[in-house]
Short mmCIF file of C-alpha atoms in Angstrom, two decimals:
data_model
loop_
_atom_site.label_atom_id
_atom_site.label_comp_id
_atom_site.label_asym_id
_atom_site.label_seq_id
_atom_site.Cartn_x
_atom_site.Cartn_y
_atom_site.Cartn_z
CA UNK A 1 36.10 26.08 20.48
CA UNK A 2 32.79 24.97 18.98
CA UNK A 3 30.35 22.34 20.21
CA UNK A 4 29.01 19.47 18.11
CA UNK A 5 26.01 17.62 19.50
CA UNK A 6 25.68 13.99 18.34
CA UNK A 7 22.28 12.27 18.55
CA UNK A 8 22.29 8.46 18.31
CA UNK A 9 18.91 7.79 16.71
CA UNK A 10 19.50 4.21 15.54
CA UNK A 11 21.95 1.29 15.29
CA UNK A 12 22.78 1.97 18.94
CA UNK A 13 22.79 -1.22 20.99
CA UNK A 14 21.39 -3.02 17.95
CA UNK A 15 22.34 -3.70 14.33
CA UNK A 16 19.62 -1.97 12.33
CA UNK A 17 18.11 1.51 11.98
CA UNK A 18 21.33 3.45 11.35
CA UNK A 19 20.68 7.16 12.02
CA UNK A 20 23.16 9.68 13.42
CA UNK A 21 22.33 13.37 13.70
CA UNK A 22 25.02 16.01 14.20
CA UNK A 23 24.19 19.56 15.22
CA UNK A 24 27.16 21.77 14.36
CA UNK A 25 27.45 25.59 14.51
CA UNK A 26 27.02 25.76 10.73
CA UNK A 27 25.17 22.63 9.54
CA UNK A 28 22.73 20.09 10.94
CA UNK A 29 23.66 16.77 9.33
CA UNK A 30 21.96 13.37 9.31
CA UNK A 31 24.29 10.48 8.50
CA UNK A 32 22.23 7.54 7.20
CA UNK A 33 18.51 7.22 7.81
CA UNK A 34 17.58 3.58 8.16
CA UNK A 35 14.68 1.45 9.30
CA UNK A 36 14.80 -0.86 12.30
CA UNK A 37 14.35 -4.54 11.47
CA UNK A 38 13.99 -7.70 13.53
CA UNK A 39 12.52 -7.64 17.04
CA UNK A 40 8.96 -6.33 17.34
CA UNK A 41 9.97 -3.65 19.85
CA UNK A 42 12.55 -2.38 17.36
CA UNK A 43 10.13 -2.42 14.42
CA UNK A 44 7.62 -0.46 16.49
CA UNK A 45 10.20 2.34 16.92
CA UNK A 46 9.92 2.92 13.16
CA UNK A 47 6.42 4.31 13.71
CA UNK A 48 7.50 6.74 16.43
CA UNK A 49 8.45 10.34 15.58
CA UNK A 50 12.14 11.18 15.88
CA UNK A 51 13.12 13.29 18.92
CA UNK A 52 14.47 16.00 16.59
CA UNK A 53 12.92 18.54 14.24
CA UNK A 54 13.29 17.08 10.73
CA UNK A 55 12.71 20.48 9.13
CA UNK A 56 15.95 21.76 10.70
CA UNK A 57 18.15 19.10 9.04
CA UNK A 58 20.30 20.74 6.36
CA UNK A 59 21.48 17.59 4.58
CA UNK A 60 21.37 13.78 4.73
CA UNK A 61 24.58 11.90 3.83
CA UNK A 62 24.25 8.20 2.97
CA UNK A 63 27.07 5.68 3.38
CA UNK A 64 25.24 3.10 1.23
CA UNK A 65 21.83 2.04 -0.02
CA UNK A 66 20.70 -0.81 2.26
CA UNK A 67 17.25 -0.54 3.88
CA UNK A 68 18.65 -0.32 7.41
CA UNK A 69 20.57 2.78 6.28
CA UNK A 70 17.96 4.39 3.98
CA UNK A 71 14.51 2.95 4.75
CA UNK A 72 13.39 5.75 7.07
CA UNK A 73 13.98 8.50 4.47
CA UNK A 74 10.34 8.77 3.28
CA UNK A 75 9.21 9.15 6.90
CA UNK A 76 11.82 11.88 7.38
CA UNK A 77 10.40 13.71 4.36
CA UNK A 78 6.88 13.26 5.76
CA UNK A 79 8.14 14.84 8.99
CA UNK A 80 9.30 18.00 7.19
CA UNK A 81 12.77 17.36 5.74
CA UNK A 82 13.02 18.86 2.25
CA UNK A 83 16.70 19.37 1.39
CA UNK A 84 19.38 17.25 -0.35
CA UNK A 85 19.98 13.53 0.24
CA UNK A 86 23.56 12.90 -0.90
CA UNK A 87 25.40 9.66 -1.73
CA UNK A 88 27.49 8.18 -4.50
CA UNK A 89 25.65 7.56 -7.78
CA UNK A 90 25.39 3.76 -7.32
CA UNK A 91 24.29 4.25 -3.69
CA UNK A 92 21.45 6.49 -4.80
CA UNK A 93 20.55 4.06 -7.60
CA UNK A 94 20.36 1.23 -5.05
CA UNK A 95 18.47 3.38 -2.53
CA UNK A 96 15.94 4.35 -5.20
CA UNK A 97 15.30 0.71 -6.07
CA UNK A 98 14.97 -0.25 -2.41
CA UNK A 99 12.63 2.61 -1.49
CA UNK A 100 10.33 2.02 -4.48
CA UNK A 101 10.28 -1.72 -3.78
CA UNK A 102 9.64 -1.31 -0.09
CA UNK A 103 6.92 1.29 -0.70
CA UNK A 104 5.20 -1.23 -2.97
CA UNK A 105 5.60 -4.02 -0.40
CA UNK A 106 4.21 -1.78 2.39
CA UNK A 107 1.16 -1.01 0.23
CA UNK A 108 0.65 -4.68 -0.69
CA UNK A 109 1.03 -5.90 2.91
CA UNK A 110 -1.42 -3.30 4.22
CA UNK A 111 -3.90 -4.25 1.47
CA UNK A 112 -3.54 -7.97 2.21
CA UNK A 113 -3.91 -7.42 5.97
CA UNK A 114 -7.08 -5.40 5.38
CA UNK A 115 -8.57 -8.00 3.01
CA UNK A 116 -7.77 -10.96 5.27
CA UNK A 117 -8.27 -9.18 8.58
CA UNK A 118 -5.10 -10.31 10.37
CA UNK A 119 -3.87 -6.87 11.43
CA UNK A 120 -4.88 -5.39 14.78
CA UNK A 121 -4.96 -1.99 13.06
CA UNK A 122 -8.20 -1.05 11.27
CA UNK A 123 -7.42 -0.15 8.62
CA UNK A 124 -3.79 -1.26 8.36
CA UNK A 125 -1.78 1.57 6.78
CA UNK A 126 1.40 1.28 4.72
CA UNK A 127 4.54 2.51 6.45
CA UNK A 128 4.98 4.68 3.38
CA UNK A 129 3.66 4.56 -0.17
CA UNK A 130 5.36 4.40 -3.57
CA UNK A 131 4.30 8.03 -4.09
CA UNK A 132 6.07 9.03 -0.85
CA UNK A 133 9.15 7.06 -1.94
CA UNK A 134 9.19 8.98 -5.24
CA UNK A 135 8.93 12.30 -3.40
CA UNK A 136 12.01 11.26 -1.41
CA UNK A 137 13.99 10.10 -4.46
CA UNK A 138 13.44 13.53 -6.03
CA UNK A 139 15.76 14.94 -3.32
CA UNK A 140 18.70 12.67 -4.28
CA UNK A 141 21.95 14.42 -5.22
CA UNK A 142 24.93 12.30 -6.35
CA UNK A 143 28.55 13.08 -5.43
CA UNK A 144 31.80 11.45 -6.54
CA UNK A 145 33.90 9.39 -4.14
CA UNK A 146 37.41 10.59 -3.19
CA UNK A 147 36.45 14.26 -3.65
CA UNK A 148 35.87 16.76 -0.84
CA UNK A 149 32.51 18.55 -1.08
CA UNK A 150 31.80 21.74 0.86
CA UNK A 151 28.63 22.15 2.91
CA UNK A 152 29.58 25.46 4.56
CA UNK A 153 32.68 27.50 5.40
CA UNK A 154 33.94 25.05 8.04
CA UNK A 155 32.12 21.83 7.14
CA UNK A 156 33.00 19.48 4.27
CA UNK A 157 32.73 15.75 3.54
CA UNK A 158 34.22 12.99 1.40
CA UNK A 159 33.04 9.50 0.44
CA UNK A 160 35.62 6.65 0.40
CA UNK A 161 35.24 3.22 -1.26
CA UNK A 162 34.28 0.61 1.35
CA UNK A 163 33.39 -2.65 -0.40
CA UNK A 164 30.29 -4.24 1.24
CA UNK A 165 27.84 -3.49 -1.60
CA UNK A 166 28.07 -1.57 -4.86
CA UNK A 167 28.37 2.16 -4.13
CA UNK A 168 29.11 1.71 -0.42
CA UNK A 169 31.47 4.14 1.31
CA UNK A 170 32.78 5.25 4.63
CA UNK A 171 32.28 8.94 5.28
CA UNK A 172 34.81 11.54 6.37
CA UNK A 173 33.17 14.66 7.76
CA UNK A 174 35.49 17.59 8.45
CA UNK A 175 33.95 19.96 11.03
CA UNK A 176 36.12 22.94 11.96
CA UNK A 177 39.22 20.85 11.22
CA UNK A 178 38.20 17.79 13.24
CA UNK A 179 37.54 14.58 11.33
CA UNK A 180 34.36 12.62 12.09
CA UNK A 181 34.60 9.20 10.39
CA UNK A 182 31.49 7.05 9.90
CA UNK A 183 32.42 3.53 8.89
CA UNK A 184 29.05 2.68 7.37
CA UNK A 185 29.22 -1.08 6.78
CA UNK A 186 32.78 -2.27 6.17
CA UNK A 187 33.19 -4.84 3.39
CA UNK A 188 35.38 -7.93 3.15
CA UNK A 189 39.09 -7.85 2.30
CA UNK A 190 38.46 -10.67 -0.18
CA UNK A 191 35.23 -10.46 -2.16
CA UNK A 192 34.28 -12.15 -5.44
CA UNK A 193 32.65 -9.05 -6.91
CA UNK A 194 34.14 -6.08 -5.06
CA UNK A 195 37.57 -4.65 -4.32
CA UNK A 196 38.88 -4.49 -0.72
CA UNK A 197 37.69 -1.49 1.31
CA UNK A 198 39.83 1.63 1.55
CA UNK A 199 40.98 2.38 5.10
CA UNK A 200 40.89 5.69 6.98
CA UNK A 201 44.21 7.33 7.83
CA UNK A 202 42.92 9.69 10.51
CA UNK A 203 39.88 9.87 12.77
CA UNK A 204 39.27 12.29 15.64
CA UNK A 205 35.77 10.88 16.23
CA UNK A 206 35.05 7.40 14.89
CA UNK A 207 31.62 5.75 14.49
CA UNK A 208 32.39 2.10 13.89
CA UNK A 209 30.09 -0.76 12.88
CA UNK A 210 30.42 -3.89 15.02
CA UNK A 211 28.09 -6.43 13.39
CA UNK A 212 30.70 -9.19 13.67
CA UNK A 213 32.74 -7.53 16.41
CA UNK A 214 32.95 -10.77 18.38
CA UNK A 215 33.31 -13.29 15.56
CA UNK A 216 35.49 -14.52 12.74
CA UNK A 217 33.85 -15.79 9.57
CA UNK A 218 34.42 -19.54 9.27
CA UNK A 219 36.70 -21.03 6.65
CA UNK A 220 34.05 -22.59 4.42
CA UNK A 221 34.35 -24.15 0.99
CA UNK A 222 31.33 -22.26 -0.32
CA UNK A 223 31.52 -23.80 -3.78
CA UNK A 224 31.62 -27.37 -2.47
CA UNK A 225 28.76 -26.69 -0.04
CA UNK A 226 26.63 -25.42 -2.92
CA UNK A 227 27.63 -28.40 -5.11
CA UNK A 228 26.58 -30.80 -2.32
CA UNK A 229 23.27 -29.01 -1.74
CA UNK A 230 22.40 -28.99 -5.44
CA UNK A 231 23.23 -32.70 -5.73
CA UNK A 232 21.11 -33.49 -2.66
CA UNK A 233 18.22 -31.45 -4.09
CA UNK A 234 18.37 -33.43 -7.34
CA UNK A 235 18.70 -36.76 -5.51
CA UNK A 236 15.69 -36.05 -3.26
CA UNK A 237 13.71 -34.36 -6.07
CA UNK A 238 13.25 -31.40 -3.79
CA UNK A 239 13.76 -27.67 -3.75
CA UNK A 240 16.71 -25.58 -2.59
CA UNK A 241 15.38 -22.22 -1.42
CA UNK A 242 17.90 -19.46 -0.78
CA UNK A 243 16.50 -16.33 0.88
CA UNK A 244 18.80 -13.58 -0.31
CA UNK A 245 19.47 -9.91 0.10
CA UNK A 246 18.77 -8.29 -3.27
CA UNK A 247 21.93 -6.20 -3.19
CA UNK A 248 25.30 -7.98 -3.60
CA UNK A 249 24.38 -11.33 -2.03
CA UNK A 250 22.06 -12.23 -4.89
CA UNK A 251 24.63 -11.24 -7.50
CA UNK A 252 27.38 -13.15 -5.65
CA UNK A 253 25.26 -16.32 -5.49
CA UNK A 254 24.44 -15.99 -9.18
CA UNK A 255 28.13 -15.61 -10.00
CA UNK A 256 29.15 -18.68 -7.97
CA UNK A 257 26.37 -20.90 -9.34
CA UNK A 258 27.07 -19.76 -12.90
CA UNK A 259 30.77 -20.51 -12.45
CA UNK A 260 30.02 -23.96 -10.99
CA UNK A 261 27.85 -24.79 -14.01
CA UNK A 262 30.46 -23.45 -16.43
CA UNK A 263 33.10 -25.67 -14.76
CA UNK A 264 30.77 -28.72 -14.96
CA UNK A 265 30.60 -29.03 -11.18
CA UNK A 266 26.80 -28.84 -11.13
CA UNK A 267 24.33 -29.98 -13.81
CA UNK A 268 21.97 -27.62 -15.59
CA UNK A 269 19.39 -27.63 -12.77
CA UNK A 270 16.73 -24.93 -13.20
CA UNK A 271 17.68 -21.89 -11.12
CA UNK A 272 15.03 -19.22 -10.62
CA UNK A 273 15.80 -15.68 -9.52
CA UNK A 274 12.63 -14.29 -7.93
CA UNK A 275 13.51 -10.86 -6.65
CA UNK A 276 12.13 -7.92 -8.61
CA UNK A 277 14.41 -5.64 -6.62
CA UNK A 278 17.39 -7.92 -7.22
CA UNK A 279 16.72 -7.83 -10.96
CA UNK A 280 16.82 -4.03 -10.84
CA UNK A 281 20.06 -4.13 -8.84
CA UNK A 282 21.62 -6.23 -11.60
CA UNK A 283 21.11 -3.27 -13.93
CA UNK A 284 23.10 -1.10 -11.48
CA UNK A 285 26.06 -3.46 -11.98
CA UNK A 286 25.74 -2.87 -15.71
CA UNK A 287 25.41 0.89 -15.19
CA UNK A 288 28.47 1.27 -12.92
CA UNK A 289 31.18 -1.14 -14.18
CA UNK A 290 33.97 0.76 -12.36
CA UNK A 291 32.48 -0.18 -8.99
CA UNK A 292 32.88 -3.98 -9.32
CA UNK A 293 35.08 -6.71 -10.81
CA UNK A 294 32.72 -8.27 -13.37
CA UNK A 295 33.37 -7.55 -17.03
CA UNK A 296 30.37 -6.69 -19.18
CA UNK A 297 30.83 -9.97 -21.05
CA UNK A 298 30.80 -11.99 -17.80
CA UNK A 299 27.82 -10.04 -16.51
CA UNK A 300 25.73 -10.77 -19.61
CA UNK A 301 26.74 -14.45 -19.80
CA UNK A 302 25.87 -14.88 -16.12
CA UNK A 303 22.44 -13.23 -16.42
CA UNK A 304 21.62 -15.37 -19.46
CA UNK A 305 22.04 -18.59 -17.44
CA UNK A 306 19.18 -17.95 -14.99
CA UNK A 307 15.40 -17.93 -15.13
CA UNK A 308 14.58 -14.37 -14.11
CA UNK A 309 11.03 -14.18 -12.74
CA UNK A 310 9.20 -10.97 -13.56
CA UNK A 311 5.66 -11.46 -12.25
CA UNK A 312 3.92 -12.90 -9.22
CA UNK A 313 2.06 -15.25 -11.59
CA UNK A 314 5.44 -16.71 -12.57
CA UNK A 315 6.20 -17.20 -8.86
CA UNK A 316 3.27 -19.60 -8.68
CA UNK A 317 4.31 -21.33 -11.91
CA UNK A 318 7.70 -21.91 -10.32
CA UNK A 319 6.13 -23.31 -7.14
CA UNK A 320 4.02 -25.70 -9.24
CA UNK A 321 7.01 -26.78 -11.36
CA UNK A 322 7.63 -30.41 -10.24
CA UNK A 323 11.32 -30.46 -11.24
CA UNK A 324 14.10 -30.26 -8.64
CA UNK A 325 15.18 -26.64 -8.64
CA UNK A 326 16.99 -23.82 -6.94
CA UNK A 327 15.08 -20.67 -6.04
CA UNK A 328 16.85 -17.51 -4.92
CA UNK A 329 14.33 -14.99 -3.61
CA UNK A 330 14.23 -11.91 -1.38
CA UNK A 331 14.49 -11.16 1.44
CA UNK A 332 17.73 -12.28 3.07
CA UNK A 333 16.47 -12.39 6.67
CA UNK A 334 13.04 -13.76 5.60
CA UNK A 335 11.34 -10.57 6.78
CA UNK A 336 9.30 -10.06 3.59
CA UNK A 337 9.39 -10.41 -0.16
CA UNK A 338 8.72 -13.31 -2.52
CA UNK A 339 10.57 -15.89 -0.43
CA UNK A 340 7.67 -15.93 2.04
CA UNK A 341 5.36 -17.36 -0.66
CA UNK A 342 7.83 -20.17 -1.44
CA UNK A 343 8.32 -21.00 2.22
CA UNK A 344 4.59 -21.07 2.90
CA UNK A 345 4.22 -23.75 0.20
CA UNK A 346 7.48 -25.67 0.71
CA UNK A 347 8.98 -25.30 4.21
CA UNK A 348 6.81 -28.16 5.53
CA UNK A 349 8.41 -30.64 3.08
CA UNK A 350 11.42 -32.73 4.22
CA UNK A 351 12.83 -32.64 0.66
CA UNK A 352 13.13 -28.86 0.87
CA UNK A 353 16.40 -27.26 1.94
CA UNK A 354 16.51 -23.64 3.09
CA UNK A 355 19.99 -22.13 2.80
CA UNK A 356 20.42 -19.01 4.94
CA UNK A 357 23.24 -16.80 3.73
CA UNK A 358 24.81 -14.15 5.96
CA UNK A 359 23.67 -12.26 9.01
CA UNK A 360 20.26 -13.00 10.57
CA UNK A 361 19.15 -10.28 12.98
CA UNK A 362 17.37 -10.94 16.26
CA UNK A 363 13.62 -11.29 15.84
CA UNK A 364 13.69 -12.18 12.13
CA UNK A 365 12.27 -15.38 10.68
CA UNK A 366 15.77 -16.12 9.41
CA UNK A 367 17.09 -16.13 12.98
CA UNK A 368 14.15 -18.33 14.07
CA UNK A 369 14.93 -20.89 11.35
CA UNK A 370 18.62 -20.75 12.20
CA UNK A 371 17.85 -21.47 15.85
CA UNK A 372 15.71 -24.51 15.01
CA UNK A 373 12.15 -23.17 15.16
CA UNK A 374 9.61 -25.97 14.61
CA UNK A 375 7.17 -23.53 13.02
CA UNK A 376 7.20 -20.01 11.58
CA UNK A 377 4.43 -17.48 11.09
CA UNK A 378 3.76 -16.58 7.46
CA UNK A 379 0.91 -14.30 6.37
CA UNK A 380 -0.74 -14.54 9.78
CA UNK A 381 -0.65 -18.36 10.02
CA UNK A 382 1.83 -20.81 11.55
CA UNK A 383 3.48 -23.26 9.16
CA UNK A 384 5.42 -26.33 10.42
CA UNK A 385 9.12 -26.42 9.54
CA UNK A 386 10.18 -29.82 8.20
CA UNK A 387 12.73 -28.53 5.69
CA UNK A 388 16.45 -28.92 6.31
CA UNK A 389 18.01 -25.61 7.38
CA UNK A 390 21.58 -24.82 6.30
CA UNK A 391 23.69 -21.72 6.90
CA UNK A 392 26.54 -20.07 5.01
CA UNK A 393 28.31 -17.42 7.07
CA UNK A 394 31.39 -16.80 4.98
CA UNK A 395 29.42 -15.10 2.19
CA UNK A 396 28.61 -12.25 4.55
CA UNK A 397 29.20 -8.79 3.07
CA UNK A 398 30.31 -7.53 6.51
CA UNK A 399 33.90 -7.54 7.72
CA UNK A 400 34.49 -9.88 10.66
CA UNK A 401 36.45 -8.95 13.78
CA UNK A 402 39.90 -9.46 12.24
CA UNK A 403 38.95 -7.48 9.11
CA UNK A 404 37.56 -4.64 11.23
CA UNK A 405 40.81 -4.53 13.21
CA UNK A 406 42.77 -4.46 9.93
CA UNK A 407 40.56 -1.57 8.76
CA UNK A 408 41.49 0.32 11.97
CA UNK A 409 45.24 -0.37 11.73
CA UNK A 410 45.76 2.33 9.14
CA UNK A 411 44.64 5.14 11.48
CA UNK A 412 47.73 7.15 12.44
CA UNK A 413 46.35 9.06 15.44
CA UNK A 414 44.59 8.06 18.66
CA UNK A 415 40.90 8.95 18.18
CA UNK A 416 39.41 11.24 20.84
CA UNK A 417 36.21 9.18 20.87
CA UNK A 418 35.26 5.84 19.34
CA UNK A 419 31.55 5.05 19.26
CA UNK A 420 30.72 1.39 18.59
CA UNK A 421 27.43 1.08 16.72
CA UNK A 422 25.54 -1.32 14.44
CA UNK A 423 26.00 -4.40 16.62
CA UNK A 424 24.14 -6.58 19.11
CA UNK A 425 25.14 -6.06 22.78
CA UNK A 426 27.51 -9.04 23.08
CA UNK A 427 29.31 -8.17 19.83
CA UNK A 428 29.63 -4.52 20.86
CA UNK A 429 31.13 -5.25 24.25
CA UNK A 430 33.49 -7.94 22.96
CA UNK A 431 34.73 -5.57 20.28
CA UNK A 432 35.19 -2.77 22.81
CA UNK A 433 37.52 -5.03 24.82
CA UNK A 434 39.33 -6.21 21.68
CA UNK A 435 40.05 -2.63 20.54
CA UNK A 436 41.41 -1.79 24.01
CA UNK A 437 43.68 -4.87 23.92
CA UNK A 438 44.83 -4.35 20.31
CA UNK A 439 45.36 -0.57 20.24
CA UNK A 440 44.99 0.72 23.80
CA UNK A 441 42.06 2.85 22.58
CA UNK A 442 38.94 3.39 24.66
CA UNK A 443 35.63 2.90 22.93
CA UNK A 444 32.13 3.61 24.18
CA UNK A 445 28.79 2.02 23.34
CA UNK A 446 26.06 4.64 22.96
CA UNK A 447 22.45 3.79 23.73
CA UNK A 448 19.41 4.63 21.61
CA UNK A 449 18.53 8.35 21.78
CA UNK A 450 21.68 9.16 23.75
CA UNK A 451 23.15 12.58 23.00
CA UNK A 452 26.89 13.25 23.26
CA UNK A 453 28.53 16.68 22.99
CA UNK A 454 32.11 17.08 21.76
CA UNK A 455 34.27 20.15 21.23
CA UNK A 456 35.91 20.97 17.91
#
């Protein structure tokens, strides 16, 4: 028998910061390498060194490209990692866009904090730079889905289509004949742009996301809600601001709004897409047509309908535009990006509507708005919130509890260990109980920096 030591370095007791490190007799493997987001105490962990030696990691395997699964990679490289970072081709394309964008944002935020003096750090330093992001991207190595790849004599892996975002997978890792399955983020069974996730057939050790482990997505008429909000925006001569994740959510919103216009359900209201990263992600849809449902003709017709903003100068032109309008801008949890500039100028106006779409993590401005905050802090200053706040949950890219249970139903064996990760405490514990009731399987909830040893 051989021992595998599992280090839970993120997404343990919380949603963000996915990082799992496996020490095996033949390979040391990092699965995902994400940043923490949300609560200040979580964000501060990003600056702390990992309790492992990065130079001893043989490979990093990525389930998908989101920041909370890839955003720590440049710091890992700074700490001494220098080998391959492997994912599907669209995952690496997305990760490259996200890392370059976030490196630029880190540099800009540090520069702004230093100029305006609102950081307690003197000088404020970027978390990582664009140059460090590029050094990381140089290590990317694409692999096909559905194909086993060998790491060593007794260790191999395979990526499996998982919905959620373009390129996303769950990971099967075969170590001495035992199957370690990492769910990554499980997508929806019904999605406008993506196919349903594949489901694992066997798992000896299962690492399962639990973002919505205690909830079902509501039955919402998304199209009618958007029609009503657009009509209200026109009637009140206001602005509809939609903070959006640049990957998948932005493209889904564009598709729905384009379809509503094409069906004459909304007038030709100006719609501005202000997400440089989101614009780059659109090109990934064009590059990898086999990974989504849109035809090239639909894709091009859709993109032609919107005002795509390229520069920060155009952001200000859009703010000054007196017409009623819709603005979709990053980021989805209002943690950064261009949406902050719009909110600073518009969130104090009663004619403004802010539509939050999808999950809002603890400690984010999105969660504060959702919970009725009367003011939010933007660029070091508090701004009163007089805008109407709306929320769409059913557009979430994450499976809800019933969809997660459906994803599990295909597993033929009883897993030796189930580790519930990527969830807030209440969701994790509720899902633990639900799995016990539904399957009779025991699941455990690892804590941050916990280490578990298993035999293979």
